[in-house]
mmCIF file with all atom_site columns, C-alpha atoms in Angstrom:
data_model
loop_
_atom_site.group_PDB
_atom_site.id
_atom_site.type_symbol
_atom_site.label_atom_id
_atom_site.label_alt_id
_atom_site.label_comp_id
_atom_site.label_asym_id
_atom_site.label_entity_id
_atom_site.label_seq_id
_atom_site.pdbx_PDB_ins_code
_atom_site.Cartn_x
_atom_site.Cartn_y
_atom_site.Cartn_z
_atom_site.occupancy
_atom_site.B_iso_or_equiv
_atom_site.pdbx_formal_charge
_atom_site.auth_seq_id
_atom_site.auth_comp_id
_atom_site.auth_asym_id
_atom_site.auth_atom_id
_atom_site.pdbx_PDB_model_num
ATOM 1   C CA . UNK A 1 1   ? -58.176 55.679 -0.092  1.00 0.00 ? 266 UNK A CA 1
ATOM 2   C CA . UNK A 1 2   ? -56.768 54.639 3.245   1.00 0.00 ? 267 UNK A CA 1
ATOM 3   C CA . UNK A 1 3   ? -53.081 55.259 3.760   1.00 0.00 ? 268 UNK A CA 1
ATOM 4   C CA . UNK A 1 4   ? -52.673 57.835 1.011   1.00 0.00 ? 269 UNK A CA 1
ATOM 5   C CA . UNK A 1 5   ? -54.293 60.956 -0.234  1.00 0.00 ? 270 UNK A CA 1
ATOM 6   C CA . UNK A 1 6   ? -55.653 61.427 -3.702  1.00 0.00 ? 271 UNK A CA 1
ATOM 7   C CA . UNK A 1 7   ? -54.643 64.790 -5.057  1.00 0.00 ? 272 UNK A CA 1
ATOM 8   C CA . UNK A 1 8   ? -56.409 66.924 -7.551  1.00 0.00 ? 273 UNK A CA 1
ATOM 9   C CA . UNK A 1 9   ? -57.704 66.102 -10.966 1.00 0.00 ? 274 UNK A CA 1
ATOM 10  C CA . UNK A 1 10  ? -54.979 67.511 -13.208 1.00 0.00 ? 275 UNK A CA 1
ATOM 11  C CA . UNK A 1 11  ? -57.056 67.293 -16.370 1.00 0.00 ? 276 UNK A CA 1
ATOM 12  C CA . UNK A 1 12  ? -60.195 65.491 -17.414 1.00 0.00 ? 277 UNK A CA 1
ATOM 13  C CA . UNK A 1 13  ? -59.552 61.790 -16.947 1.00 0.00 ? 278 UNK A CA 1
ATOM 14  C CA . UNK A 1 14  ? -56.377 62.112 -14.876 1.00 0.00 ? 279 UNK A CA 1
ATOM 15  C CA . UNK A 1 15  ? -55.735 61.854 -11.143 1.00 0.00 ? 280 UNK A CA 1
ATOM 16  C CA . UNK A 1 16  ? -52.556 63.116 -9.522  1.00 0.00 ? 281 UNK A CA 1
ATOM 17  C CA . UNK A 1 17  ? -51.721 61.417 -6.235  1.00 0.00 ? 282 UNK A CA 1
ATOM 18  C CA . UNK A 1 18  ? -50.040 63.896 -3.885  1.00 0.00 ? 283 UNK A CA 1
ATOM 19  C CA . UNK A 1 19  ? -48.228 61.355 -1.692  1.00 0.00 ? 284 UNK A CA 1
ATOM 20  C CA . UNK A 1 20  ? -46.412 58.103 -2.524  1.00 0.00 ? 285 UNK A CA 1
ATOM 21  C CA . UNK A 1 21  ? -48.758 55.113 -2.542  1.00 0.00 ? 286 UNK A CA 1
ATOM 22  C CA . UNK A 1 22  ? -48.015 52.816 0.416   1.00 0.00 ? 287 UNK A CA 1
ATOM 23  C CA . UNK A 1 23  ? -47.021 49.665 -1.463  1.00 0.00 ? 288 UNK A CA 1
ATOM 24  C CA . UNK A 1 24  ? -43.647 49.090 0.181   1.00 0.00 ? 289 UNK A CA 1
ATOM 25  C CA . UNK A 1 25  ? -44.801 47.914 3.593   1.00 0.00 ? 290 UNK A CA 1
ATOM 26  C CA . UNK A 1 26  ? -47.323 45.454 2.177   1.00 0.00 ? 291 UNK A CA 1
ATOM 27  C CA . UNK A 1 27  ? -50.447 44.629 4.172   1.00 0.00 ? 292 UNK A CA 1
ATOM 28  C CA . UNK A 1 28  ? -53.620 46.685 4.175   1.00 0.00 ? 293 UNK A CA 1
ATOM 29  C CA . UNK A 1 29  ? -51.995 49.861 2.834   1.00 0.00 ? 294 UNK A CA 1
ATOM 30  C CA . UNK A 1 30  ? -50.609 48.039 -0.200  1.00 0.00 ? 295 UNK A CA 1
ATOM 31  C CA . UNK A 1 31  ? -53.929 46.262 -0.803  1.00 0.00 ? 296 UNK A CA 1
ATOM 32  C CA . UNK A 1 32  ? -55.778 49.591 -0.658  1.00 0.00 ? 297 UNK A CA 1
ATOM 33  C CA . UNK A 1 33  ? -53.267 51.180 -3.054  1.00 0.00 ? 298 UNK A CA 1
ATOM 34  C CA . UNK A 1 34  ? -53.653 48.300 -5.524  1.00 0.00 ? 299 UNK A CA 1
ATOM 35  C CA . UNK A 1 35  ? -57.454 48.571 -5.294  1.00 0.00 ? 300 UNK A CA 1
ATOM 36  C CA . UNK A 1 36  ? -57.206 52.309 -6.014  1.00 0.00 ? 301 UNK A CA 1
ATOM 37  C CA . UNK A 1 37  ? -55.025 51.730 -9.097  1.00 0.00 ? 302 UNK A CA 1
ATOM 38  C CA . UNK A 1 38  ? -57.269 48.853 -10.239 1.00 0.00 ? 303 UNK A CA 1
ATOM 39  C CA . UNK A 1 39  ? -60.394 51.015 -9.902  1.00 0.00 ? 304 UNK A CA 1
ATOM 40  C CA . UNK A 1 40  ? -58.744 53.840 -11.885 1.00 0.00 ? 305 UNK A CA 1
ATOM 41  C CA . UNK A 1 41  ? -57.838 51.287 -14.569 1.00 0.00 ? 306 UNK A CA 1
ATOM 42  C CA . UNK A 1 42  ? -61.437 50.052 -14.540 1.00 0.00 ? 307 UNK A CA 1
ATOM 43  C CA . UNK A 1 43  ? -62.615 53.538 -15.448 1.00 0.00 ? 308 UNK A CA 1
ATOM 44  C CA . UNK A 1 44  ? -59.757 54.251 -17.900 1.00 0.00 ? 309 UNK A CA 1
ATOM 45  C CA . UNK A 1 45  ? -58.548 57.131 -15.726 1.00 0.00 ? 310 UNK A CA 1
ATOM 46  C CA . UNK A 1 46  ? -54.882 58.071 -16.021 1.00 0.00 ? 311 UNK A CA 1
ATOM 47  C CA . UNK A 1 47  ? -53.023 58.232 -12.703 1.00 0.00 ? 312 UNK A CA 1
ATOM 48  C CA . UNK A 1 48  ? -49.784 60.010 -11.869 1.00 0.00 ? 313 UNK A CA 1
ATOM 49  C CA . UNK A 1 49  ? -48.295 58.317 -8.829  1.00 0.00 ? 314 UNK A CA 1
ATOM 50  C CA . UNK A 1 50  ? -45.120 57.032 -7.198  1.00 0.00 ? 315 UNK A CA 1
ATOM 51  C CA . UNK A 1 51  ? -44.664 54.121 -4.763  1.00 0.00 ? 316 UNK A CA 1
ATOM 52  C CA . UNK A 1 52  ? -43.307 54.791 -1.301  1.00 0.00 ? 317 UNK A CA 1
ATOM 53  C CA . UNK A 1 53  ? -40.194 52.588 -1.717  1.00 0.00 ? 318 UNK A CA 1
ATOM 54  C CA . UNK A 1 54  ? -37.791 51.303 -4.341  1.00 0.00 ? 319 UNK A CA 1
ATOM 55  C CA . UNK A 1 55  ? -38.323 47.670 -3.357  1.00 0.00 ? 320 UNK A CA 1
ATOM 56  C CA . UNK A 1 56  ? -41.780 46.190 -2.970  1.00 0.00 ? 321 UNK A CA 1
ATOM 57  C CA . UNK A 1 57  ? -42.478 43.065 -0.883  1.00 0.00 ? 322 UNK A CA 1
ATOM 58  C CA . UNK A 1 58  ? -44.099 41.246 -3.814  1.00 0.00 ? 323 UNK A CA 1
ATOM 59  C CA . UNK A 1 59  ? -43.522 40.625 -7.524  1.00 0.00 ? 324 UNK A CA 1
ATOM 60  C CA . UNK A 1 60  ? -44.298 43.904 -9.312  1.00 0.00 ? 325 UNK A CA 1
ATOM 61  C CA . UNK A 1 61  ? -44.997 41.872 -12.462 1.00 0.00 ? 326 UNK A CA 1
ATOM 62  C CA . UNK A 1 62  ? -48.383 41.202 -10.881 1.00 0.00 ? 327 UNK A CA 1
ATOM 63  C CA . UNK A 1 63  ? -49.170 44.900 -11.355 1.00 0.00 ? 328 UNK A CA 1
ATOM 64  C CA . UNK A 1 64  ? -47.992 45.571 -14.912 1.00 0.00 ? 329 UNK A CA 1
ATOM 65  C CA . UNK A 1 65  ? -51.617 45.738 -16.090 1.00 0.00 ? 330 UNK A CA 1
ATOM 66  C CA . UNK A 1 66  ? -52.135 48.795 -13.852 1.00 0.00 ? 331 UNK A CA 1
ATOM 67  C CA . UNK A 1 67  ? -51.022 52.363 -14.598 1.00 0.00 ? 332 UNK A CA 1
ATOM 68  C CA . UNK A 1 68  ? -47.237 52.453 -14.028 1.00 0.00 ? 333 UNK A CA 1
ATOM 69  C CA . UNK A 1 69  ? -45.588 54.870 -11.601 1.00 0.00 ? 334 UNK A CA 1
ATOM 70  C CA . UNK A 1 70  ? -44.078 58.032 -13.056 1.00 0.00 ? 335 UNK A CA 1
ATOM 71  C CA . UNK A 1 71  ? -40.920 57.347 -11.032 1.00 0.00 ? 336 UNK A CA 1
ATOM 72  C CA . UNK A 1 72  ? -39.815 55.210 -8.121  1.00 0.00 ? 337 UNK A CA 1
ATOM 73  C CA . UNK A 1 73  ? -40.412 56.485 -4.577  1.00 0.00 ? 338 UNK A CA 1
ATOM 74  C CA . UNK A 1 74  ? -36.922 56.176 -3.121  1.00 0.00 ? 339 UNK A CA 1
ATOM 75  C CA . UNK A 1 75  ? -33.585 56.822 -4.754  1.00 0.00 ? 340 UNK A CA 1
ATOM 76  C CA . UNK A 1 76  ? -34.926 56.063 -8.198  1.00 0.00 ? 341 UNK A CA 1
ATOM 77  C CA . UNK A 1 77  ? -32.051 53.714 -8.967  1.00 0.00 ? 342 UNK A CA 1
ATOM 78  C CA . UNK A 1 78  ? -34.342 50.844 -9.895  1.00 0.00 ? 343 UNK A CA 1
ATOM 79  C CA . UNK A 1 79  ? -35.077 50.187 -13.574 1.00 0.00 ? 344 UNK A CA 1
ATOM 80  C CA . UNK A 1 80  ? -38.514 48.919 -12.581 1.00 0.00 ? 345 UNK A CA 1
ATOM 81  C CA . UNK A 1 81  ? -40.567 51.992 -13.643 1.00 0.00 ? 346 UNK A CA 1
ATOM 82  C CA . UNK A 1 82  ? -39.180 51.801 -17.198 1.00 0.00 ? 347 UNK A CA 1
ATOM 83  C CA . UNK A 1 83  ? -39.822 48.055 -17.381 1.00 0.00 ? 348 UNK A CA 1
ATOM 84  C CA . UNK A 1 84  ? -43.340 48.556 -16.045 1.00 0.00 ? 349 UNK A CA 1
ATOM 85  C CA . UNK A 1 85  ? -44.055 51.322 -18.592 1.00 0.00 ? 350 UNK A CA 1
ATOM 86  C CA . UNK A 1 86  ? -42.726 49.195 -21.451 1.00 0.00 ? 351 UNK A CA 1
ATOM 87  C CA . UNK A 1 87  ? -44.960 46.233 -20.492 1.00 0.00 ? 352 UNK A CA 1
ATOM 88  C CA . UNK A 1 88  ? -48.079 48.219 -19.607 1.00 0.00 ? 353 UNK A CA 1
ATOM 89  C CA . UNK A 1 89  ? -51.115 48.306 -21.893 1.00 0.00 ? 354 UNK A CA 1
ATOM 90  C CA . UNK A 1 90  ? -54.748 48.908 -21.119 1.00 0.00 ? 355 UNK A CA 1
ATOM 91  C CA . UNK A 1 91  ? -56.687 45.640 -21.025 1.00 0.00 ? 356 UNK A CA 1
ATOM 92  C CA . UNK A 1 92  ? -53.842 43.219 -20.247 1.00 0.00 ? 357 UNK A CA 1
ATOM 93  C CA . UNK A 1 93  ? -55.837 41.792 -17.338 1.00 0.00 ? 358 UNK A CA 1
ATOM 94  C CA . UNK A 1 94  ? -59.554 42.275 -16.785 1.00 0.00 ? 359 UNK A CA 1
ATOM 95  C CA . UNK A 1 95  ? -62.725 40.525 -15.760 1.00 0.00 ? 360 UNK A CA 1
ATOM 96  C CA . UNK A 1 96  ? -66.320 40.426 -16.925 1.00 0.00 ? 361 UNK A CA 1
ATOM 97  C CA . UNK A 1 97  ? -69.259 39.326 -14.842 1.00 0.00 ? 362 UNK A CA 1
ATOM 98  C CA . UNK A 1 98  ? -72.149 37.173 -15.874 1.00 0.00 ? 363 UNK A CA 1
ATOM 99  C CA . UNK A 1 99  ? -74.937 35.547 -13.946 1.00 0.00 ? 364 UNK A CA 1
ATOM 100 C CA . UNK A 1 100 ? -73.239 33.219 -11.460 1.00 0.00 ? 365 UNK A CA 1
ATOM 101 C CA . UNK A 1 101 ? -69.802 33.407 -13.095 1.00 0.00 ? 366 UNK A CA 1
ATOM 102 C CA . UNK A 1 102 ? -66.856 35.704 -13.775 1.00 0.00 ? 367 UNK A CA 1
ATOM 103 C CA . UNK A 1 103 ? -64.563 35.450 -16.798 1.00 0.00 ? 368 UNK A CA 1
ATOM 104 C CA . UNK A 1 104 ? -60.994 36.691 -16.405 1.00 0.00 ? 369 UNK A CA 1
ATOM 105 C CA . UNK A 1 105 ? -58.655 37.360 -19.323 1.00 0.00 ? 370 UNK A CA 1
ATOM 106 C CA . UNK A 1 106 ? -54.961 37.527 -18.478 1.00 0.00 ? 371 UNK A CA 1
ATOM 107 C CA . UNK A 1 107 ? -52.586 38.701 -21.221 1.00 0.00 ? 372 UNK A CA 1
ATOM 108 C CA . UNK A 1 108 ? -49.808 40.043 -18.960 1.00 0.00 ? 373 UNK A CA 1
ATOM 109 C CA . UNK A 1 109 ? -47.465 37.365 -20.294 1.00 0.00 ? 374 UNK A CA 1
ATOM 110 C CA . UNK A 1 110 ? -47.965 37.153 -24.085 1.00 0.00 ? 375 UNK A CA 1
ATOM 111 C CA . UNK A 1 111 ? -46.419 33.672 -24.176 1.00 0.00 ? 376 UNK A CA 1
ATOM 112 C CA . UNK A 1 112 ? -48.890 32.354 -21.596 1.00 0.00 ? 377 UNK A CA 1
ATOM 113 C CA . UNK A 1 113 ? -52.180 34.207 -22.054 1.00 0.00 ? 378 UNK A CA 1
ATOM 114 C CA . UNK A 1 114 ? -55.016 32.624 -20.136 1.00 0.00 ? 379 UNK A CA 1
ATOM 115 C CA . UNK A 1 115 ? -58.778 32.801 -19.769 1.00 0.00 ? 380 UNK A CA 1
ATOM 116 C CA . UNK A 1 116 ? -60.422 31.710 -16.530 1.00 0.00 ? 381 UNK A CA 1
ATOM 117 C CA . UNK A 1 117 ? -64.100 31.136 -15.833 1.00 0.00 ? 382 UNK A CA 1
ATOM 118 C CA . UNK A 1 118 ? -64.866 31.302 -12.130 1.00 0.00 ? 383 UNK A CA 1
ATOM 119 C CA . UNK A 1 119 ? -68.141 29.512 -11.510 1.00 0.00 ? 384 UNK A CA 1
ATOM 120 C CA . UNK A 1 120 ? -67.598 27.256 -8.516  1.00 0.00 ? 385 UNK A CA 1
ATOM 121 C CA . UNK A 1 121 ? -69.471 28.960 -5.649  1.00 0.00 ? 386 UNK A CA 1
ATOM 122 C CA . UNK A 1 122 ? -66.540 29.231 -3.197  1.00 0.00 ? 387 UNK A CA 1
ATOM 123 C CA . UNK A 1 123 ? -64.135 30.459 -5.883  1.00 0.00 ? 388 UNK A CA 1
ATOM 124 C CA . UNK A 1 124 ? -66.602 33.009 -7.239  1.00 0.00 ? 389 UNK A CA 1
ATOM 125 C CA . UNK A 1 125 ? -67.560 34.216 -3.756  1.00 0.00 ? 390 UNK A CA 1
ATOM 126 C CA . UNK A 1 126 ? -63.896 34.593 -2.758  1.00 0.00 ? 391 UNK A CA 1
ATOM 127 C CA . UNK A 1 127 ? -63.074 36.555 -5.936  1.00 0.00 ? 392 UNK A CA 1
ATOM 128 C CA . UNK A 1 128 ? -66.009 38.884 -5.351  1.00 0.00 ? 393 UNK A CA 1
ATOM 129 C CA . UNK A 1 129 ? -65.145 39.269 -1.654  1.00 0.00 ? 394 UNK A CA 1
ATOM 130 C CA . UNK A 1 130 ? -61.597 40.429 -2.385  1.00 0.00 ? 395 UNK A CA 1
ATOM 131 C CA . UNK A 1 131 ? -62.730 43.135 -4.758  1.00 0.00 ? 396 UNK A CA 1
ATOM 132 C CA . UNK A 1 132 ? -62.294 45.158 -1.574  1.00 0.00 ? 397 UNK A CA 1
ATOM 133 C CA . UNK A 1 133 ? -59.073 44.637 0.390   1.00 0.00 ? 398 UNK A CA 1
ATOM 134 C CA . UNK A 1 134 ? -59.839 41.853 2.846   1.00 0.00 ? 399 UNK A CA 1
ATOM 135 C CA . UNK A 1 135 ? -57.975 40.447 5.810   1.00 0.00 ? 400 UNK A CA 1
ATOM 136 C CA . UNK A 1 136 ? -57.402 36.733 5.297   1.00 0.00 ? 401 UNK A CA 1
ATOM 137 C CA . UNK A 1 137 ? -58.438 36.167 8.911   1.00 0.00 ? 402 UNK A CA 1
ATOM 138 C CA . UNK A 1 138 ? -61.899 37.542 8.036   1.00 0.00 ? 403 UNK A CA 1
ATOM 139 C CA . UNK A 1 139 ? -62.463 34.741 5.502   1.00 0.00 ? 404 UNK A CA 1
ATOM 140 C CA . UNK A 1 140 ? -63.651 31.257 6.344   1.00 0.00 ? 405 UNK A CA 1
ATOM 141 C CA . UNK A 1 141 ? -61.472 28.247 5.496   1.00 0.00 ? 406 UNK A CA 1
ATOM 142 C CA . UNK A 1 142 ? -63.124 27.577 2.107   1.00 0.00 ? 407 UNK A CA 1
ATOM 143 C CA . UNK A 1 143 ? -62.693 31.175 0.991   1.00 0.00 ? 408 UNK A CA 1
ATOM 144 C CA . UNK A 1 144 ? -59.070 31.295 2.215   1.00 0.00 ? 409 UNK A CA 1
ATOM 145 C CA . UNK A 1 145 ? -58.374 28.158 0.139   1.00 0.00 ? 410 UNK A CA 1
ATOM 146 C CA . UNK A 1 146 ? -60.057 29.767 -2.873  1.00 0.00 ? 411 UNK A CA 1
ATOM 147 C CA . UNK A 1 147 ? -58.020 32.965 -2.418  1.00 0.00 ? 412 UNK A CA 1
ATOM 148 C CA . UNK A 1 148 ? -54.882 30.820 -2.299  1.00 0.00 ? 413 UNK A CA 1
ATOM 149 C CA . UNK A 1 149 ? -55.827 29.217 -5.635  1.00 0.00 ? 414 UNK A CA 1
ATOM 150 C CA . UNK A 1 150 ? -56.529 32.645 -7.153  1.00 0.00 ? 415 UNK A CA 1
ATOM 151 C CA . UNK A 1 151 ? -53.187 33.941 -5.843  1.00 0.00 ? 416 UNK A CA 1
ATOM 152 C CA . UNK A 1 152 ? -51.414 30.940 -7.392  1.00 0.00 ? 417 UNK A CA 1
ATOM 153 C CA . UNK A 1 153 ? -52.922 31.982 -10.749 1.00 0.00 ? 418 UNK A CA 1
ATOM 154 C CA . UNK A 1 154 ? -51.731 35.588 -10.137 1.00 0.00 ? 419 UNK A CA 1
ATOM 155 C CA . UNK A 1 155 ? -55.312 36.930 -10.020 1.00 0.00 ? 420 UNK A CA 1
ATOM 156 C CA . UNK A 1 156 ? -55.167 38.022 -6.373  1.00 0.00 ? 421 UNK A CA 1
ATOM 157 C CA . UNK A 1 157 ? -52.399 39.833 -4.526  1.00 0.00 ? 422 UNK A CA 1
ATOM 158 C CA . UNK A 1 158 ? -51.823 38.476 -1.022  1.00 0.00 ? 423 UNK A CA 1
ATOM 159 C CA . UNK A 1 159 ? -49.533 40.607 1.104   1.00 0.00 ? 424 UNK A CA 1
ATOM 160 C CA . UNK A 1 160 ? -48.964 40.323 4.836   1.00 0.00 ? 425 UNK A CA 1
ATOM 161 C CA . UNK A 1 161 ? -52.355 38.834 5.644   1.00 0.00 ? 426 UNK A CA 1
ATOM 162 C CA . UNK A 1 162 ? -54.400 40.982 3.218   1.00 0.00 ? 427 UNK A CA 1
ATOM 163 C CA . UNK A 1 163 ? -55.813 40.049 -0.177  1.00 0.00 ? 428 UNK A CA 1
ATOM 164 C CA . UNK A 1 164 ? -57.148 42.101 -3.079  1.00 0.00 ? 429 UNK A CA 1
ATOM 165 C CA . UNK A 1 165 ? -58.288 41.046 -6.552  1.00 0.00 ? 430 UNK A CA 1
ATOM 166 C CA . UNK A 1 166 ? -56.057 42.262 -9.378  1.00 0.00 ? 431 UNK A CA 1
ATOM 167 C CA . UNK A 1 167 ? -58.238 42.184 -12.531 1.00 0.00 ? 432 UNK A CA 1
ATOM 168 C CA . UNK A 1 168 ? -60.231 45.366 -13.074 1.00 0.00 ? 433 UNK A CA 1
ATOM 169 C CA . UNK A 1 169 ? -63.762 45.230 -14.366 1.00 0.00 ? 434 UNK A CA 1
ATOM 170 C CA . UNK A 1 170 ? -63.358 47.307 -17.502 1.00 0.00 ? 435 UNK A CA 1
ATOM 171 C CA . UNK A 1 171 ? -65.991 49.854 -18.389 1.00 0.00 ? 436 UNK A CA 1
ATOM 172 C CA . UNK A 1 172 ? -64.329 50.850 -21.680 1.00 0.00 ? 437 UNK A CA 1
ATOM 173 C CA . UNK A 1 173 ? -63.779 47.989 -24.037 1.00 0.00 ? 438 UNK A CA 1
ATOM 174 C CA . UNK A 1 174 ? -60.268 48.062 -25.581 1.00 0.00 ? 439 UNK A CA 1
ATOM 175 C CA . UNK A 1 175 ? -60.170 44.610 -27.127 1.00 0.00 ? 440 UNK A CA 1
ATOM 176 C CA . UNK A 1 176 ? -62.203 42.811 -29.780 1.00 0.00 ? 441 UNK A CA 1
ATOM 177 C CA . UNK A 1 177 ? -65.253 41.023 -28.429 1.00 0.00 ? 442 UNK A CA 1
ATOM 178 C CA . UNK A 1 178 ? -63.851 37.745 -29.733 1.00 0.00 ? 443 UNK A CA 1
ATOM 179 C CA . UNK A 1 179 ? -61.044 37.984 -27.168 1.00 0.00 ? 444 UNK A CA 1
ATOM 180 C CA . UNK A 1 180 ? -63.323 37.131 -24.268 1.00 0.00 ? 445 UNK A CA 1
#
């Protein structure tokens, strides 16, 4: 991971991150950190981590489907880690891929659960492109517009000119098959 070092495996299925994840400054470092947490979630790997700052430059509610921090990086005065832990559950947000489409299930807000099917070529291509942190300037106009739509639906994090998809592709199935 760029901008942070992954520590040792503390036990089978757990990663301990030695340094705070660089979420506080936004940009590429934050996008890489989110991708790292998303990929751990995808593989159902527990992560022990802290962010680099108390305040993040984006709505942390976007991330409540990812493993919560064990504490906050700065003074620890924020109640955010406890709120994150109380809202977190495996499988709150995920995607599945089919031929020429992606289905996304978003249950982060129980009152407004949503299912999206991404099948329009530009939308699908943009979603797949931002599986890796991507500079918005590297995208053409159609893909930037698609990323903007995905960000409006809270499926992509855009921070200081960088974008990364939020829903993990789950490899362990936690929910009934009728939920997709």
